[in-house]
Amino acid sequence: MLAPNSIAAAATSNAEVVAHRRTLWRWHFYAGLFVMPLLIVLAITGTIYCFQPQIEPLLYRDRMVVADTHGPQLSRDVLLAKAVASEPRGAVPTLAQIESDRTRSAEFVFRLPSGESESVYVDPYDGAVLGKLSVEHRLMKQVRNLHRGLMMGKAGELLMELAGCWTLVMIGTGVALWWPDRTNARKGGVWLPRLSLTGRAWWRDLHAVGGIWLAIGALFFVLSGLPWSGSWGKEFKALATSASLGYPKGAWGEAHVHSTAPGAAAKPADEHAMHGMHMTMDDLPLKQTPWAVGATEVPDGVSAPASAGHVSIDDVVALAAKQGVTDDYGIALPGKPTGVYTVSYFPADPRDERTLHIDQYNGRVLSDISYASYGRVAQWISYGTSLHMGRYFGFANQIVCSAISLGLASLAVTGFIMWMKRRPARTLGSPARPVKRPPMRAWRGGLTLLGVIFPLMGATMLAVWCFDRLAFGARRAVA
């Protein structure tokens, strides 16, 4: 027979465990309530965008795909002239997309007088203009905008950034709730759901077991996606750079970047005064730019010589080929007399990433930034991005990413069903607060750390805590 003190101690211990789990459940509930609808949007749009290389040639086959005549192709400057002739007065060519596949048309991007951009597709064998596509309104651009910011501009980007941060809370609390312990011993429902169950218990097993299998993938998606976010991602990039861990600095001769300073004629009288006026890689009309070089400055070339002869696009392609850049990349065209050609190569293998700035008059390579030039953090992010987008190991990577994405969407659905099954009518249905607040110092420290690393999330966590105290402070569960 147990002594009264032992019984009391066991009861206290059990009450603490229950309070601990209830607290975790409440945070998991609040995180899921916010993340759930956004997670479905992220999952669906991410899966669609993952298959962009397959979808676009099917969707726009009449413009993107041509028959290989096995004959010679026209020079890219001739093809550009054909595209220019098809555009309205005032349209400015900004980008040449380079493909080595002989069944793909030549693509050139123009900035229209209205401020929007459109792609013009030209048959590389006979110069016929095959059609045009709006850059801003094409399907994959819309899908990407939905994925990154719900097509709501800055506000949408911040909302999606918050969704990513709160997913970290959802993952952490979900794993803690799933974790089997002595007081929560069970024979099933750990690694495989107990399909013999019925009702809400069946949905709970499906949700918990599915969540633990997807936890690592979800964590990877969040951590590899946040560096691209509109607010925190930019600040993180600046911090990584200041610590010499991010992208190479844009100044000449720094960060082990192979570069050649432009001629004296190209330098402004007060270089420091002009520093903030330079265009960055993110400002260029490129389809994709490696994260590591997004904020680096685009250098100016030499001023136009007396006999102003321009390097042709084919010459730029040949120069890029010598540096190992051979297929599926963009060349941003010079937009001013001292402008340069910018070659941006964003391949599936991050180790092959390359950025070249080439003088438009003499063909000199002014700057050559390769993967080896990146800081350690930028290299990790490059790998993460390639895996996140389903590019690194081909079609298998796309399948894995799609499975994780759609699995996360299914978790949102099962979580919603569980909520609806337990929610009383006309109430929020949040888990009851425990009578005694458990210490949970490690969890509070972890949440505080997240709030410091992600200040926007920290502000919303504080808001949720205040809301919970004010709205539900008087309602406590019986221990």
Short mmCIF file of C-alpha atoms in Angstrom, two decimals:
data_model
loop_
_atom_site.label_atom_id
_atom_site.label_comp_id
_atom_site.label_asym_id
_atom_site.label_seq_id
_atom_site.Cartn_x
_atom_site.Cartn_y
_atom_site.Cartn_z
CA MET A 1 0.00 0.00 0.00
CA LEU A 2 1.38 3.39 -1.02
CA ALA A 3 2.00 6.00 1.61
CA PRO A 4 -0.14 9.18 1.46
CA ASN A 5 2.93 11.24 0.62
CA SER A 6 3.71 8.98 -2.34
CA ILE A 7 0.13 9.21 -3.60
CA ALA A 8 0.18 13.00 -3.30
CA ALA A 9 3.53 13.22 -5.09
CA ALA A 10 2.26 10.99 -7.91
CA ALA A 11 -0.89 13.09 -8.24
CA THR A 12 1.17 16.29 -8.36
CA SER A 13 3.49 14.82 -10.97
CA ASN A 14 0.56 13.70 -13.09
CA ALA A 15 -1.07 17.13 -12.79
CA GLU A 16 2.15 18.77 -13.98
CA VAL A 17 2.32 16.46 -17.00
CA VAL A 18 -1.30 17.23 -17.88
CA ALA A 19 -0.68 20.96 -17.49
CA HIS A 20 2.46 20.69 -19.62
CA ARG A 21 0.61 18.91 -22.43
CA ARG A 22 -2.33 21.33 -22.29
CA THR A 23 0.01 24.28 -22.63
CA LEU A 24 1.73 22.70 -25.64
CA TRP A 25 -1.64 21.86 -27.13
CA ARG A 26 -2.82 25.46 -26.81
CA TRP A 27 0.27 26.79 -28.63
CA HIS A 28 -0.09 24.07 -31.26
CA PHE A 29 -3.74 25.03 -31.67
CA TYR A 30 -3.08 28.75 -32.10
CA ALA A 31 -0.19 28.12 -34.52
CA GLY A 32 -2.28 25.70 -36.56
CA LEU A 33 -5.30 28.01 -36.63
CA PHE A 34 -3.18 30.72 -38.30
CA VAL A 35 -0.95 28.52 -40.44
CA MET A 36 -3.57 26.03 -41.66
CA PRO A 37 -5.12 28.01 -44.58
CA LEU A 38 -1.79 29.51 -45.62
CA LEU A 39 -0.12 26.11 -45.49
CA ILE A 40 -2.62 24.80 -48.02
CA VAL A 41 -1.84 27.74 -50.35
CA LEU A 42 1.91 27.21 -49.93
CA ALA A 43 1.60 23.48 -50.56
CA ILE A 44 -0.49 23.74 -53.72
CA THR A 45 1.41 26.64 -55.28
CA GLY A 46 4.76 25.12 -54.31
CA THR A 47 3.86 21.82 -55.96
CA ILE A 48 2.74 23.55 -59.17
CA TYR A 49 5.82 25.77 -59.32
CA CYS A 50 8.06 22.78 -58.70
CA PHE A 51 6.96 21.39 -62.08
CA GLN A 52 7.43 24.66 -63.99
CA PRO A 53 10.03 23.14 -66.40
CA GLN A 54 7.45 20.58 -67.55
CA ILE A 55 4.29 22.71 -67.37
CA GLU A 56 5.29 25.83 -69.33
CA PRO A 57 6.45 24.07 -72.53
CA LEU A 58 3.13 22.18 -72.55
CA LEU A 59 1.04 25.22 -71.71
CA TYR A 60 2.71 27.53 -74.26
CA ARG A 61 3.87 24.93 -76.75
CA ASP A 62 2.94 27.06 -79.78
CA ARG A 63 5.41 29.75 -78.66
CA MET A 64 8.13 27.85 -76.82
CA VAL A 65 8.60 24.71 -78.91
CA VAL A 66 9.77 24.54 -82.55
CA ALA A 67 10.64 21.73 -84.96
CA ASP A 68 14.35 20.98 -85.25
CA THR A 69 15.13 21.41 -88.96
CA HIS A 70 18.75 20.26 -88.38
CA GLY A 71 19.77 23.36 -90.29
CA PRO A 72 21.74 26.42 -89.18
CA GLN A 73 20.17 28.86 -86.74
CA LEU A 74 20.11 32.62 -87.20
CA SER A 75 22.39 34.69 -85.01
CA ARG A 76 20.80 35.92 -81.79
CA ASP A 77 21.29 39.55 -82.81
CA VAL A 78 19.27 38.91 -85.98
CA LEU A 79 16.60 37.17 -83.91
CA LEU A 80 16.55 40.10 -81.49
CA ALA A 81 16.08 42.50 -84.43
CA LYS A 82 13.06 40.41 -85.56
CA ALA A 83 11.63 40.62 -82.05
CA VAL A 84 12.25 44.40 -81.88
CA ALA A 85 10.40 44.87 -85.16
CA SER A 86 7.33 43.15 -83.70
CA GLU A 87 7.17 45.36 -80.63
CA PRO A 88 5.52 48.80 -80.30
CA ARG A 89 7.56 51.98 -80.46
CA GLY A 90 9.34 52.64 -77.18
CA ALA A 91 9.69 48.97 -76.15
CA VAL A 92 13.18 48.30 -74.77
CA PRO A 93 14.87 44.87 -74.94
CA THR A 94 16.06 43.90 -71.47
CA LEU A 95 16.80 40.16 -71.49
CA ALA A 96 17.87 37.34 -73.79
CA GLN A 97 17.07 33.85 -72.51
CA ILE A 98 19.59 31.27 -73.73
CA GLU A 99 18.63 27.64 -74.40
CA SER A 100 20.83 25.00 -76.02
CA ASP A 101 17.87 22.74 -76.87
CA ARG A 102 17.34 23.01 -80.63
CA THR A 103 13.60 22.45 -80.21
CA ARG A 104 13.17 25.60 -78.10
CA SER A 105 12.43 29.02 -79.53
CA ALA A 106 14.52 32.10 -78.83
CA GLU A 107 13.05 34.24 -76.05
CA PHE A 108 13.60 37.97 -75.55
CA VAL A 109 12.03 40.12 -72.84
CA PHE A 110 10.99 43.73 -73.47
CA ARG A 111 10.01 46.54 -71.14
CA LEU A 112 6.93 48.17 -72.64
CA PRO A 113 6.07 51.88 -72.49
CA SER A 114 3.33 50.98 -70.00
CA GLY A 115 5.98 49.75 -67.56
CA GLU A 116 5.06 46.08 -67.87
CA SER A 117 7.23 43.46 -69.53
CA GLU A 118 6.54 40.79 -72.12
CA SER A 119 8.40 37.92 -73.69
CA VAL A 120 8.67 37.60 -77.47
CA TYR A 121 9.34 34.15 -78.93
CA VAL A 122 11.13 33.81 -82.26
CA ASP A 123 11.77 30.74 -84.40
CA PRO A 124 15.59 30.41 -84.43
CA TYR A 125 15.61 28.85 -87.92
CA ASP A 126 13.55 31.30 -90.00
CA GLY A 127 13.11 34.31 -87.67
CA ALA A 128 9.32 34.10 -87.55
CA VAL A 129 7.77 35.67 -84.45
CA LEU A 130 5.77 32.87 -82.81
CA GLY A 131 3.95 34.88 -80.18
CA LYS A 132 4.18 36.89 -76.99
CA LEU A 133 3.53 36.40 -73.27
CA SER A 134 3.12 38.91 -70.48
CA VAL A 135 5.85 38.42 -67.91
CA GLU A 136 3.69 39.66 -65.04
CA HIS A 137 0.53 37.74 -65.97
CA ARG A 138 1.81 34.36 -67.15
CA LEU A 139 0.61 31.44 -65.05
CA MET A 140 3.86 30.54 -63.29
CA LYS A 141 4.49 34.17 -62.34
CA GLN A 142 1.06 34.29 -60.72
CA VAL A 143 1.69 30.98 -58.93
CA ARG A 144 5.02 32.30 -57.65
CA ASN A 145 3.42 35.54 -56.46
CA LEU A 146 0.76 33.54 -54.62
CA HIS A 147 3.42 31.37 -53.03
CA ARG A 148 5.55 34.28 -51.87
CA GLY A 149 2.93 36.87 -50.99
CA LEU A 150 -0.66 35.90 -51.85
CA MET A 151 -0.50 38.48 -54.67
CA MET A 152 -0.95 41.15 -51.98
CA GLY A 153 2.39 42.91 -52.29
CA LYS A 154 4.42 43.66 -49.16
CA ALA A 155 1.58 42.83 -46.78
CA GLY A 156 1.21 39.39 -48.33
CA GLU A 157 4.96 38.75 -48.13
CA LEU A 158 4.95 39.56 -44.42
CA LEU A 159 1.95 37.29 -43.90
CA MET A 160 3.66 34.37 -45.64
CA GLU A 161 6.85 35.05 -43.68
CA LEU A 162 4.84 34.85 -40.46
CA ALA A 163 3.24 31.62 -41.65
CA GLY A 164 6.71 30.12 -42.09
CA CYS A 165 7.81 31.25 -38.63
CA TRP A 166 4.68 29.95 -36.92
CA THR A 167 5.14 26.64 -38.72
CA LEU A 168 8.28 26.23 -36.60
CA VAL A 169 6.11 26.53 -33.47
CA MET A 170 3.61 24.08 -34.93
CA ILE A 171 6.36 21.56 -35.71
CA GLY A 172 7.99 21.85 -32.27
CA THR A 173 4.77 21.56 -30.28
CA GLY A 174 3.46 18.82 -32.58
CA VAL A 175 6.56 16.66 -32.07
CA ALA A 176 6.37 17.24 -28.29
CA LEU A 177 2.70 16.20 -28.19
CA TRP A 178 3.45 13.10 -30.26
CA TRP A 179 6.48 12.06 -28.18
CA PRO A 180 5.65 8.89 -26.24
CA ASP A 181 6.49 8.88 -22.52
CA ARG A 182 5.77 6.73 -19.52
CA THR A 183 2.58 8.56 -18.64
CA ASN A 184 1.41 8.41 -22.25
CA ALA A 185 2.42 4.85 -23.16
CA ARG A 186 0.59 3.35 -26.09
CA LYS A 187 1.07 0.31 -28.22
CA GLY A 188 0.06 1.95 -31.50
CA GLY A 189 -0.23 5.37 -33.07
CA VAL A 190 3.47 6.14 -32.81
CA TRP A 191 4.97 5.26 -36.18
CA LEU A 192 1.82 3.90 -37.83
CA PRO A 193 -1.78 5.11 -37.35
CA ARG A 194 -4.25 2.77 -35.66
CA LEU A 195 -6.71 2.33 -38.49
CA SER A 196 -9.04 0.32 -36.26
CA LEU A 197 -9.98 3.47 -34.39
CA THR A 198 -13.07 5.48 -35.29
CA GLY A 199 -14.21 9.08 -35.07
CA ARG A 200 -11.95 11.85 -33.87
CA ALA A 201 -9.41 9.36 -32.46
CA TRP A 202 -8.83 8.00 -35.99
CA TRP A 203 -8.23 11.51 -37.35
CA ARG A 204 -5.92 12.29 -34.42
CA ASP A 205 -3.75 9.25 -35.12
CA LEU A 206 -3.63 10.07 -38.82
CA HIS A 207 -2.66 13.66 -38.02
CA ALA A 208 -0.03 12.82 -35.38
CA VAL A 209 1.69 9.99 -37.23
CA GLY A 210 1.58 11.82 -40.57
CA GLY A 211 3.01 14.90 -38.88
CA ILE A 212 5.98 13.09 -37.39
CA TRP A 213 6.90 11.57 -40.77
CA LEU A 214 6.70 14.99 -42.42
CA ALA A 215 8.33 17.02 -39.64
CA ILE A 216 11.86 17.01 -41.05
CA GLY A 217 10.64 17.92 -44.55
CA ALA A 218 8.48 20.72 -43.17
CA LEU A 219 11.39 22.07 -41.11
CA PHE A 220 13.63 22.02 -44.17
CA PHE A 221 11.04 23.82 -46.31
CA VAL A 222 10.70 26.59 -43.73
CA LEU A 223 14.42 27.07 -43.11
CA SER A 224 15.29 27.02 -46.84
CA GLY A 225 12.41 29.34 -47.75
CA LEU A 226 12.82 32.07 -45.13
CA PRO A 227 16.09 33.47 -46.58
CA TRP A 228 14.04 34.45 -49.66
CA SER A 229 11.36 36.25 -47.65
CA GLY A 230 10.75 39.92 -48.30
CA SER A 231 11.51 41.30 -44.83
CA TRP A 232 13.56 38.94 -42.66
CA GLY A 233 15.34 37.44 -45.67
CA LYS A 234 16.78 40.79 -46.73
CA GLU A 235 17.95 41.57 -43.21
CA PHE A 236 19.47 38.11 -42.87
CA LYS A 237 21.31 38.56 -46.16
CA ALA A 238 22.79 41.85 -44.94
CA LEU A 239 23.83 40.27 -41.63
CA ALA A 240 25.43 37.28 -43.35
CA THR A 241 27.36 39.62 -45.61
CA SER A 242 28.64 41.79 -42.77
CA ALA A 243 29.97 38.62 -41.11
CA SER A 244 31.64 37.52 -44.36
CA LEU A 245 29.34 34.49 -44.52
CA GLY A 246 26.95 35.62 -47.23
CA TYR A 247 27.31 36.88 -50.77
CA PRO A 248 30.51 38.52 -52.03
CA LYS A 249 30.73 42.25 -51.48
CA GLY A 250 30.16 44.30 -54.60
CA ALA A 251 33.20 46.53 -54.32
CA TRP A 252 36.11 45.85 -56.64
CA GLY A 253 38.81 43.54 -55.34
CA GLU A 254 36.87 42.31 -52.27
CA ALA A 255 35.60 38.87 -51.19
CA HIS A 256 37.79 36.78 -53.49
CA VAL A 257 35.74 37.72 -56.53
CA HIS A 258 37.65 37.64 -59.79
CA SER A 259 37.04 41.16 -61.09
CA THR A 260 38.66 43.88 -63.09
CA ALA A 261 38.03 47.48 -62.16
CA PRO A 262 36.50 49.46 -65.03
CA GLY A 263 38.39 52.24 -66.70
CA ALA A 264 38.82 55.59 -65.04
CA ALA A 265 36.28 57.13 -67.38
CA ALA A 266 33.58 54.95 -65.87
CA LYS A 267 34.26 56.00 -62.27
CA PRO A 268 32.23 58.88 -60.85
CA ALA A 269 34.06 61.83 -59.34
CA ASP A 270 32.78 60.96 -55.86
CA GLU A 271 32.52 57.18 -55.78
CA HIS A 272 31.14 57.05 -52.26
CA ALA A 273 28.42 59.56 -53.10
CA MET A 274 27.34 57.45 -56.05
CA HIS A 275 27.39 54.14 -54.13
CA GLY A 276 23.66 54.14 -53.36
CA MET A 277 22.74 54.85 -57.00
CA HIS A 278 24.09 51.62 -58.48
CA MET A 279 21.73 48.94 -59.70
CA THR A 280 21.83 45.56 -57.96
CA MET A 281 21.34 42.08 -59.41
CA ASP A 282 17.85 41.91 -57.90
CA ASP A 283 16.93 45.00 -59.96
CA LEU A 284 17.70 43.27 -63.26
CA PRO A 285 14.90 41.63 -65.29
CA LEU A 286 16.31 38.14 -64.77
CA LYS A 287 13.97 35.20 -64.25
CA GLN A 288 16.04 33.81 -61.39
CA THR A 289 19.07 35.18 -59.55
CA PRO A 290 21.15 33.18 -57.08
CA TRP A 291 20.47 34.28 -53.50
CA ALA A 292 24.16 34.89 -52.88
CA VAL A 293 24.49 37.65 -55.48
CA GLY A 294 21.05 39.28 -55.30
CA ALA A 295 22.24 42.41 -53.53
CA THR A 296 25.60 42.78 -55.29
CA GLU A 297 26.02 45.87 -57.43
CA VAL A 298 26.05 45.72 -61.20
CA PRO A 299 29.26 47.47 -62.33
CA ASP A 300 29.49 50.11 -65.02
CA GLY A 301 31.60 49.44 -68.09
CA VAL A 302 33.79 51.89 -69.97
CA SER A 303 32.27 54.90 -71.67
CA ALA A 304 31.43 54.46 -75.34
CA PRO A 305 34.60 54.78 -77.44
CA ALA A 306 34.74 56.97 -80.54
CA SER A 307 34.15 53.98 -82.80
CA ALA A 308 31.39 52.48 -80.69
CA GLY A 309 31.19 48.87 -81.74
CA HIS A 310 29.11 46.54 -79.59
CA VAL A 311 29.86 42.98 -78.62
CA SER A 312 27.17 40.72 -80.07
CA ILE A 313 24.94 38.46 -77.98
CA ASP A 314 26.53 35.45 -79.67
CA ASP A 315 29.95 36.69 -78.52
CA VAL A 316 28.63 36.95 -74.97
CA VAL A 317 27.29 33.39 -75.26
CA ALA A 318 30.72 32.24 -76.42
CA LEU A 319 32.42 34.02 -73.49
CA ALA A 320 29.96 32.42 -71.07
CA ALA A 321 30.60 28.98 -72.56
CA LYS A 322 34.32 29.38 -71.81
CA GLN A 323 33.36 29.84 -68.15
CA GLY A 324 31.23 26.68 -68.14
CA VAL A 325 27.87 28.44 -68.63
CA THR A 326 26.22 26.61 -71.51
CA ASP A 327 22.46 26.23 -71.10
CA ASP A 328 19.29 27.70 -69.63
CA TYR A 329 20.50 31.08 -68.40
CA GLY A 330 19.66 34.73 -68.85
CA ILE A 331 21.64 37.62 -70.29
CA ALA A 332 20.50 41.01 -69.02
CA LEU A 333 21.11 43.47 -71.86
CA PRO A 334 22.83 46.84 -71.37
CA GLY A 335 20.34 49.60 -70.64
CA LYS A 336 22.66 52.61 -70.86
CA PRO A 337 25.89 53.69 -72.61
CA THR A 338 27.99 52.44 -69.67
CA GLY A 339 25.80 49.41 -69.07
CA VAL A 340 27.08 45.84 -69.20
CA TYR A 341 25.89 42.42 -70.24
CA THR A 342 25.07 40.39 -67.13
CA VAL A 343 25.07 36.61 -67.42
CA SER A 344 23.15 34.92 -64.60
CA TYR A 345 23.41 31.14 -64.38
CA PHE A 346 21.11 29.50 -61.83
CA PRO A 347 21.48 25.75 -62.50
CA ALA A 348 20.22 22.72 -60.57
CA ASP A 349 23.67 22.09 -59.09
CA PRO A 350 24.59 25.13 -56.93
CA ARG A 351 28.30 24.48 -57.45
CA ASP A 352 27.88 25.59 -61.06
CA GLU A 353 26.23 28.94 -60.25
CA ARG A 354 27.93 31.79 -62.07
CA THR A 355 27.44 35.53 -62.49
CA LEU A 356 29.40 37.41 -65.16
CA HIS A 357 29.42 41.12 -65.93
CA ILE A 358 30.80 41.79 -69.42
CA ASP A 359 31.65 45.15 -71.00
CA GLN A 360 29.35 45.78 -73.95
CA TYR A 361 32.08 47.39 -76.12
CA ASN A 362 35.23 45.35 -75.65
CA GLY A 363 33.89 42.07 -74.22
CA ARG A 364 36.09 42.26 -71.13
CA VAL A 365 34.81 40.27 -68.14
CA LEU A 366 34.53 42.90 -65.41
CA SER A 367 33.34 40.57 -62.69
CA ASP A 368 33.14 36.80 -62.37
CA ILE A 369 31.36 35.47 -59.27
CA SER A 370 31.23 31.70 -58.82
CA TYR A 371 29.97 29.39 -56.09
CA ALA A 372 33.50 29.23 -54.66
CA SER A 373 33.30 33.00 -54.05
CA TYR A 374 30.29 32.64 -51.74
CA GLY A 375 30.47 32.65 -47.96
CA ARG A 376 29.65 29.43 -46.13
CA VAL A 377 26.08 30.47 -45.26
CA ALA A 378 25.36 31.46 -48.85
CA GLN A 379 26.63 28.09 -50.06
CA TRP A 380 24.30 26.26 -47.68
CA ILE A 381 21.38 28.41 -48.80
CA SER A 382 22.19 27.70 -52.45
CA TYR A 383 21.91 23.97 -51.78
CA GLY A 384 18.74 24.50 -49.76
CA THR A 385 17.16 26.53 -52.54
CA SER A 386 17.93 23.94 -55.20
CA LEU A 387 16.42 21.17 -53.06
CA HIS A 388 13.47 23.37 -52.03
CA MET A 389 12.58 24.04 -55.67
CA GLY A 390 12.89 20.39 -56.66
CA ARG A 391 15.87 20.94 -58.93
CA TYR A 392 18.94 19.33 -57.37
CA PHE A 393 18.42 15.67 -58.28
CA GLY A 394 15.92 16.04 -61.10
CA PHE A 395 12.48 14.49 -61.34
CA ALA A 396 12.96 12.48 -58.14
CA ASN A 397 13.52 15.75 -56.27
CA GLN A 398 10.28 17.12 -57.71
CA ILE A 399 8.38 14.01 -56.55
CA VAL A 400 9.81 14.21 -53.01
CA CYS A 401 9.02 17.93 -52.71
CA SER A 402 5.49 17.37 -54.02
CA ALA A 403 4.91 14.50 -51.57
CA ILE A 404 6.03 16.64 -48.63
CA SER A 405 3.99 19.65 -49.78
CA LEU A 406 0.78 17.72 -50.36
CA GLY A 407 1.37 15.81 -47.12
CA LEU A 408 1.52 19.10 -45.24
CA ALA A 409 -1.70 20.20 -46.93
CA SER A 410 -3.35 16.97 -45.78
CA LEU A 411 -2.19 17.69 -42.21
CA ALA A 412 -3.94 21.05 -42.41
CA VAL A 413 -7.11 19.28 -43.55
CA THR A 414 -6.98 16.61 -40.81
CA GLY A 415 -6.27 19.30 -38.21
CA PHE A 416 -9.31 21.25 -39.39
CA ILE A 417 -11.52 18.14 -39.22
CA MET A 418 -10.34 17.39 -35.67
CA TRP A 419 -11.07 20.97 -34.66
CA MET A 420 -14.57 20.86 -36.11
CA LYS A 421 -15.31 17.55 -34.38
CA ARG A 422 -14.35 18.85 -30.93
CA ARG A 423 -15.37 22.52 -31.22
CA PRO A 424 -18.57 23.44 -29.38
CA ALA A 425 -21.02 25.53 -31.38
CA ARG A 426 -20.32 29.27 -31.54
CA THR A 427 -17.01 29.03 -29.69
CA LEU A 428 -13.37 29.05 -30.76
CA GLY A 429 -12.84 25.62 -29.25
CA SER A 430 -9.31 26.27 -28.00
CA PRO A 431 -7.91 23.74 -25.52
CA ALA A 432 -8.66 24.70 -21.90
CA ARG A 433 -5.91 26.36 -19.91
CA PRO A 434 -4.44 24.37 -17.03
CA VAL A 435 -5.12 25.45 -13.45
CA LYS A 436 -1.44 25.74 -12.63
CA ARG A 437 1.00 27.17 -15.10
CA PRO A 438 3.85 24.68 -15.59
CA PRO A 439 7.44 26.03 -15.51
CA MET A 440 8.39 24.86 -19.04
CA ARG A 441 11.56 26.97 -18.96
CA ALA A 442 13.07 25.25 -21.98
CA TRP A 443 10.01 25.91 -24.11
CA ARG A 444 9.72 29.52 -23.02
CA GLY A 445 13.41 30.00 -23.71
CA GLY A 446 13.00 28.45 -27.15
CA LEU A 447 10.02 30.67 -28.01
CA THR A 448 11.92 33.72 -26.75
CA LEU A 449 14.87 32.80 -28.93
CA LEU A 450 12.57 32.44 -31.96
CA GLY A 451 11.07 35.83 -31.15
CA VAL A 452 14.53 37.41 -31.07
CA ILE A 453 15.67 35.75 -34.32
CA PHE A 454 12.38 36.58 -36.04
CA PRO A 455 11.21 39.90 -34.54
CA LEU A 456 7.97 39.98 -36.51
CA MET A 457 7.08 36.59 -35.11
CA GLY A 458 8.07 37.73 -31.62
CA ALA A 459 5.58 40.60 -31.87
CA THR A 460 2.77 38.27 -32.93
CA MET A 461 3.62 35.74 -30.18
CA LEU A 462 3.31 38.54 -27.64
CA ALA A 463 -0.02 39.55 -29.20
CA VAL A 464 -1.31 35.95 -29.01
CA TRP A 465 -0.19 35.65 -25.39
CA CYS A 466 -1.98 38.89 -24.46
CA PHE A 467 -5.12 37.83 -26.35
CA ASP A 468 -5.11 34.48 -24.59
CA ARG A 469 -4.72 36.09 -21.16
CA LEU A 470 -7.41 38.72 -21.75
CA ALA A 471 -9.98 36.60 -23.56
CA PHE A 472 -9.56 33.27 -21.79
CA GLY A 473 -7.71 34.10 -18.58
CA ALA A 474 -10.69 33.26 -16.39
CA ARG A 475 -11.35 29.92 -18.05
CA ARG A 476 -9.15 27.17 -16.71
CA ALA A 477 -9.43 23.45 -16.91
CA VAL A 478 -9.80 21.37 -13.79
CA ALA A 479 -6.46 19.75 -13.08
#
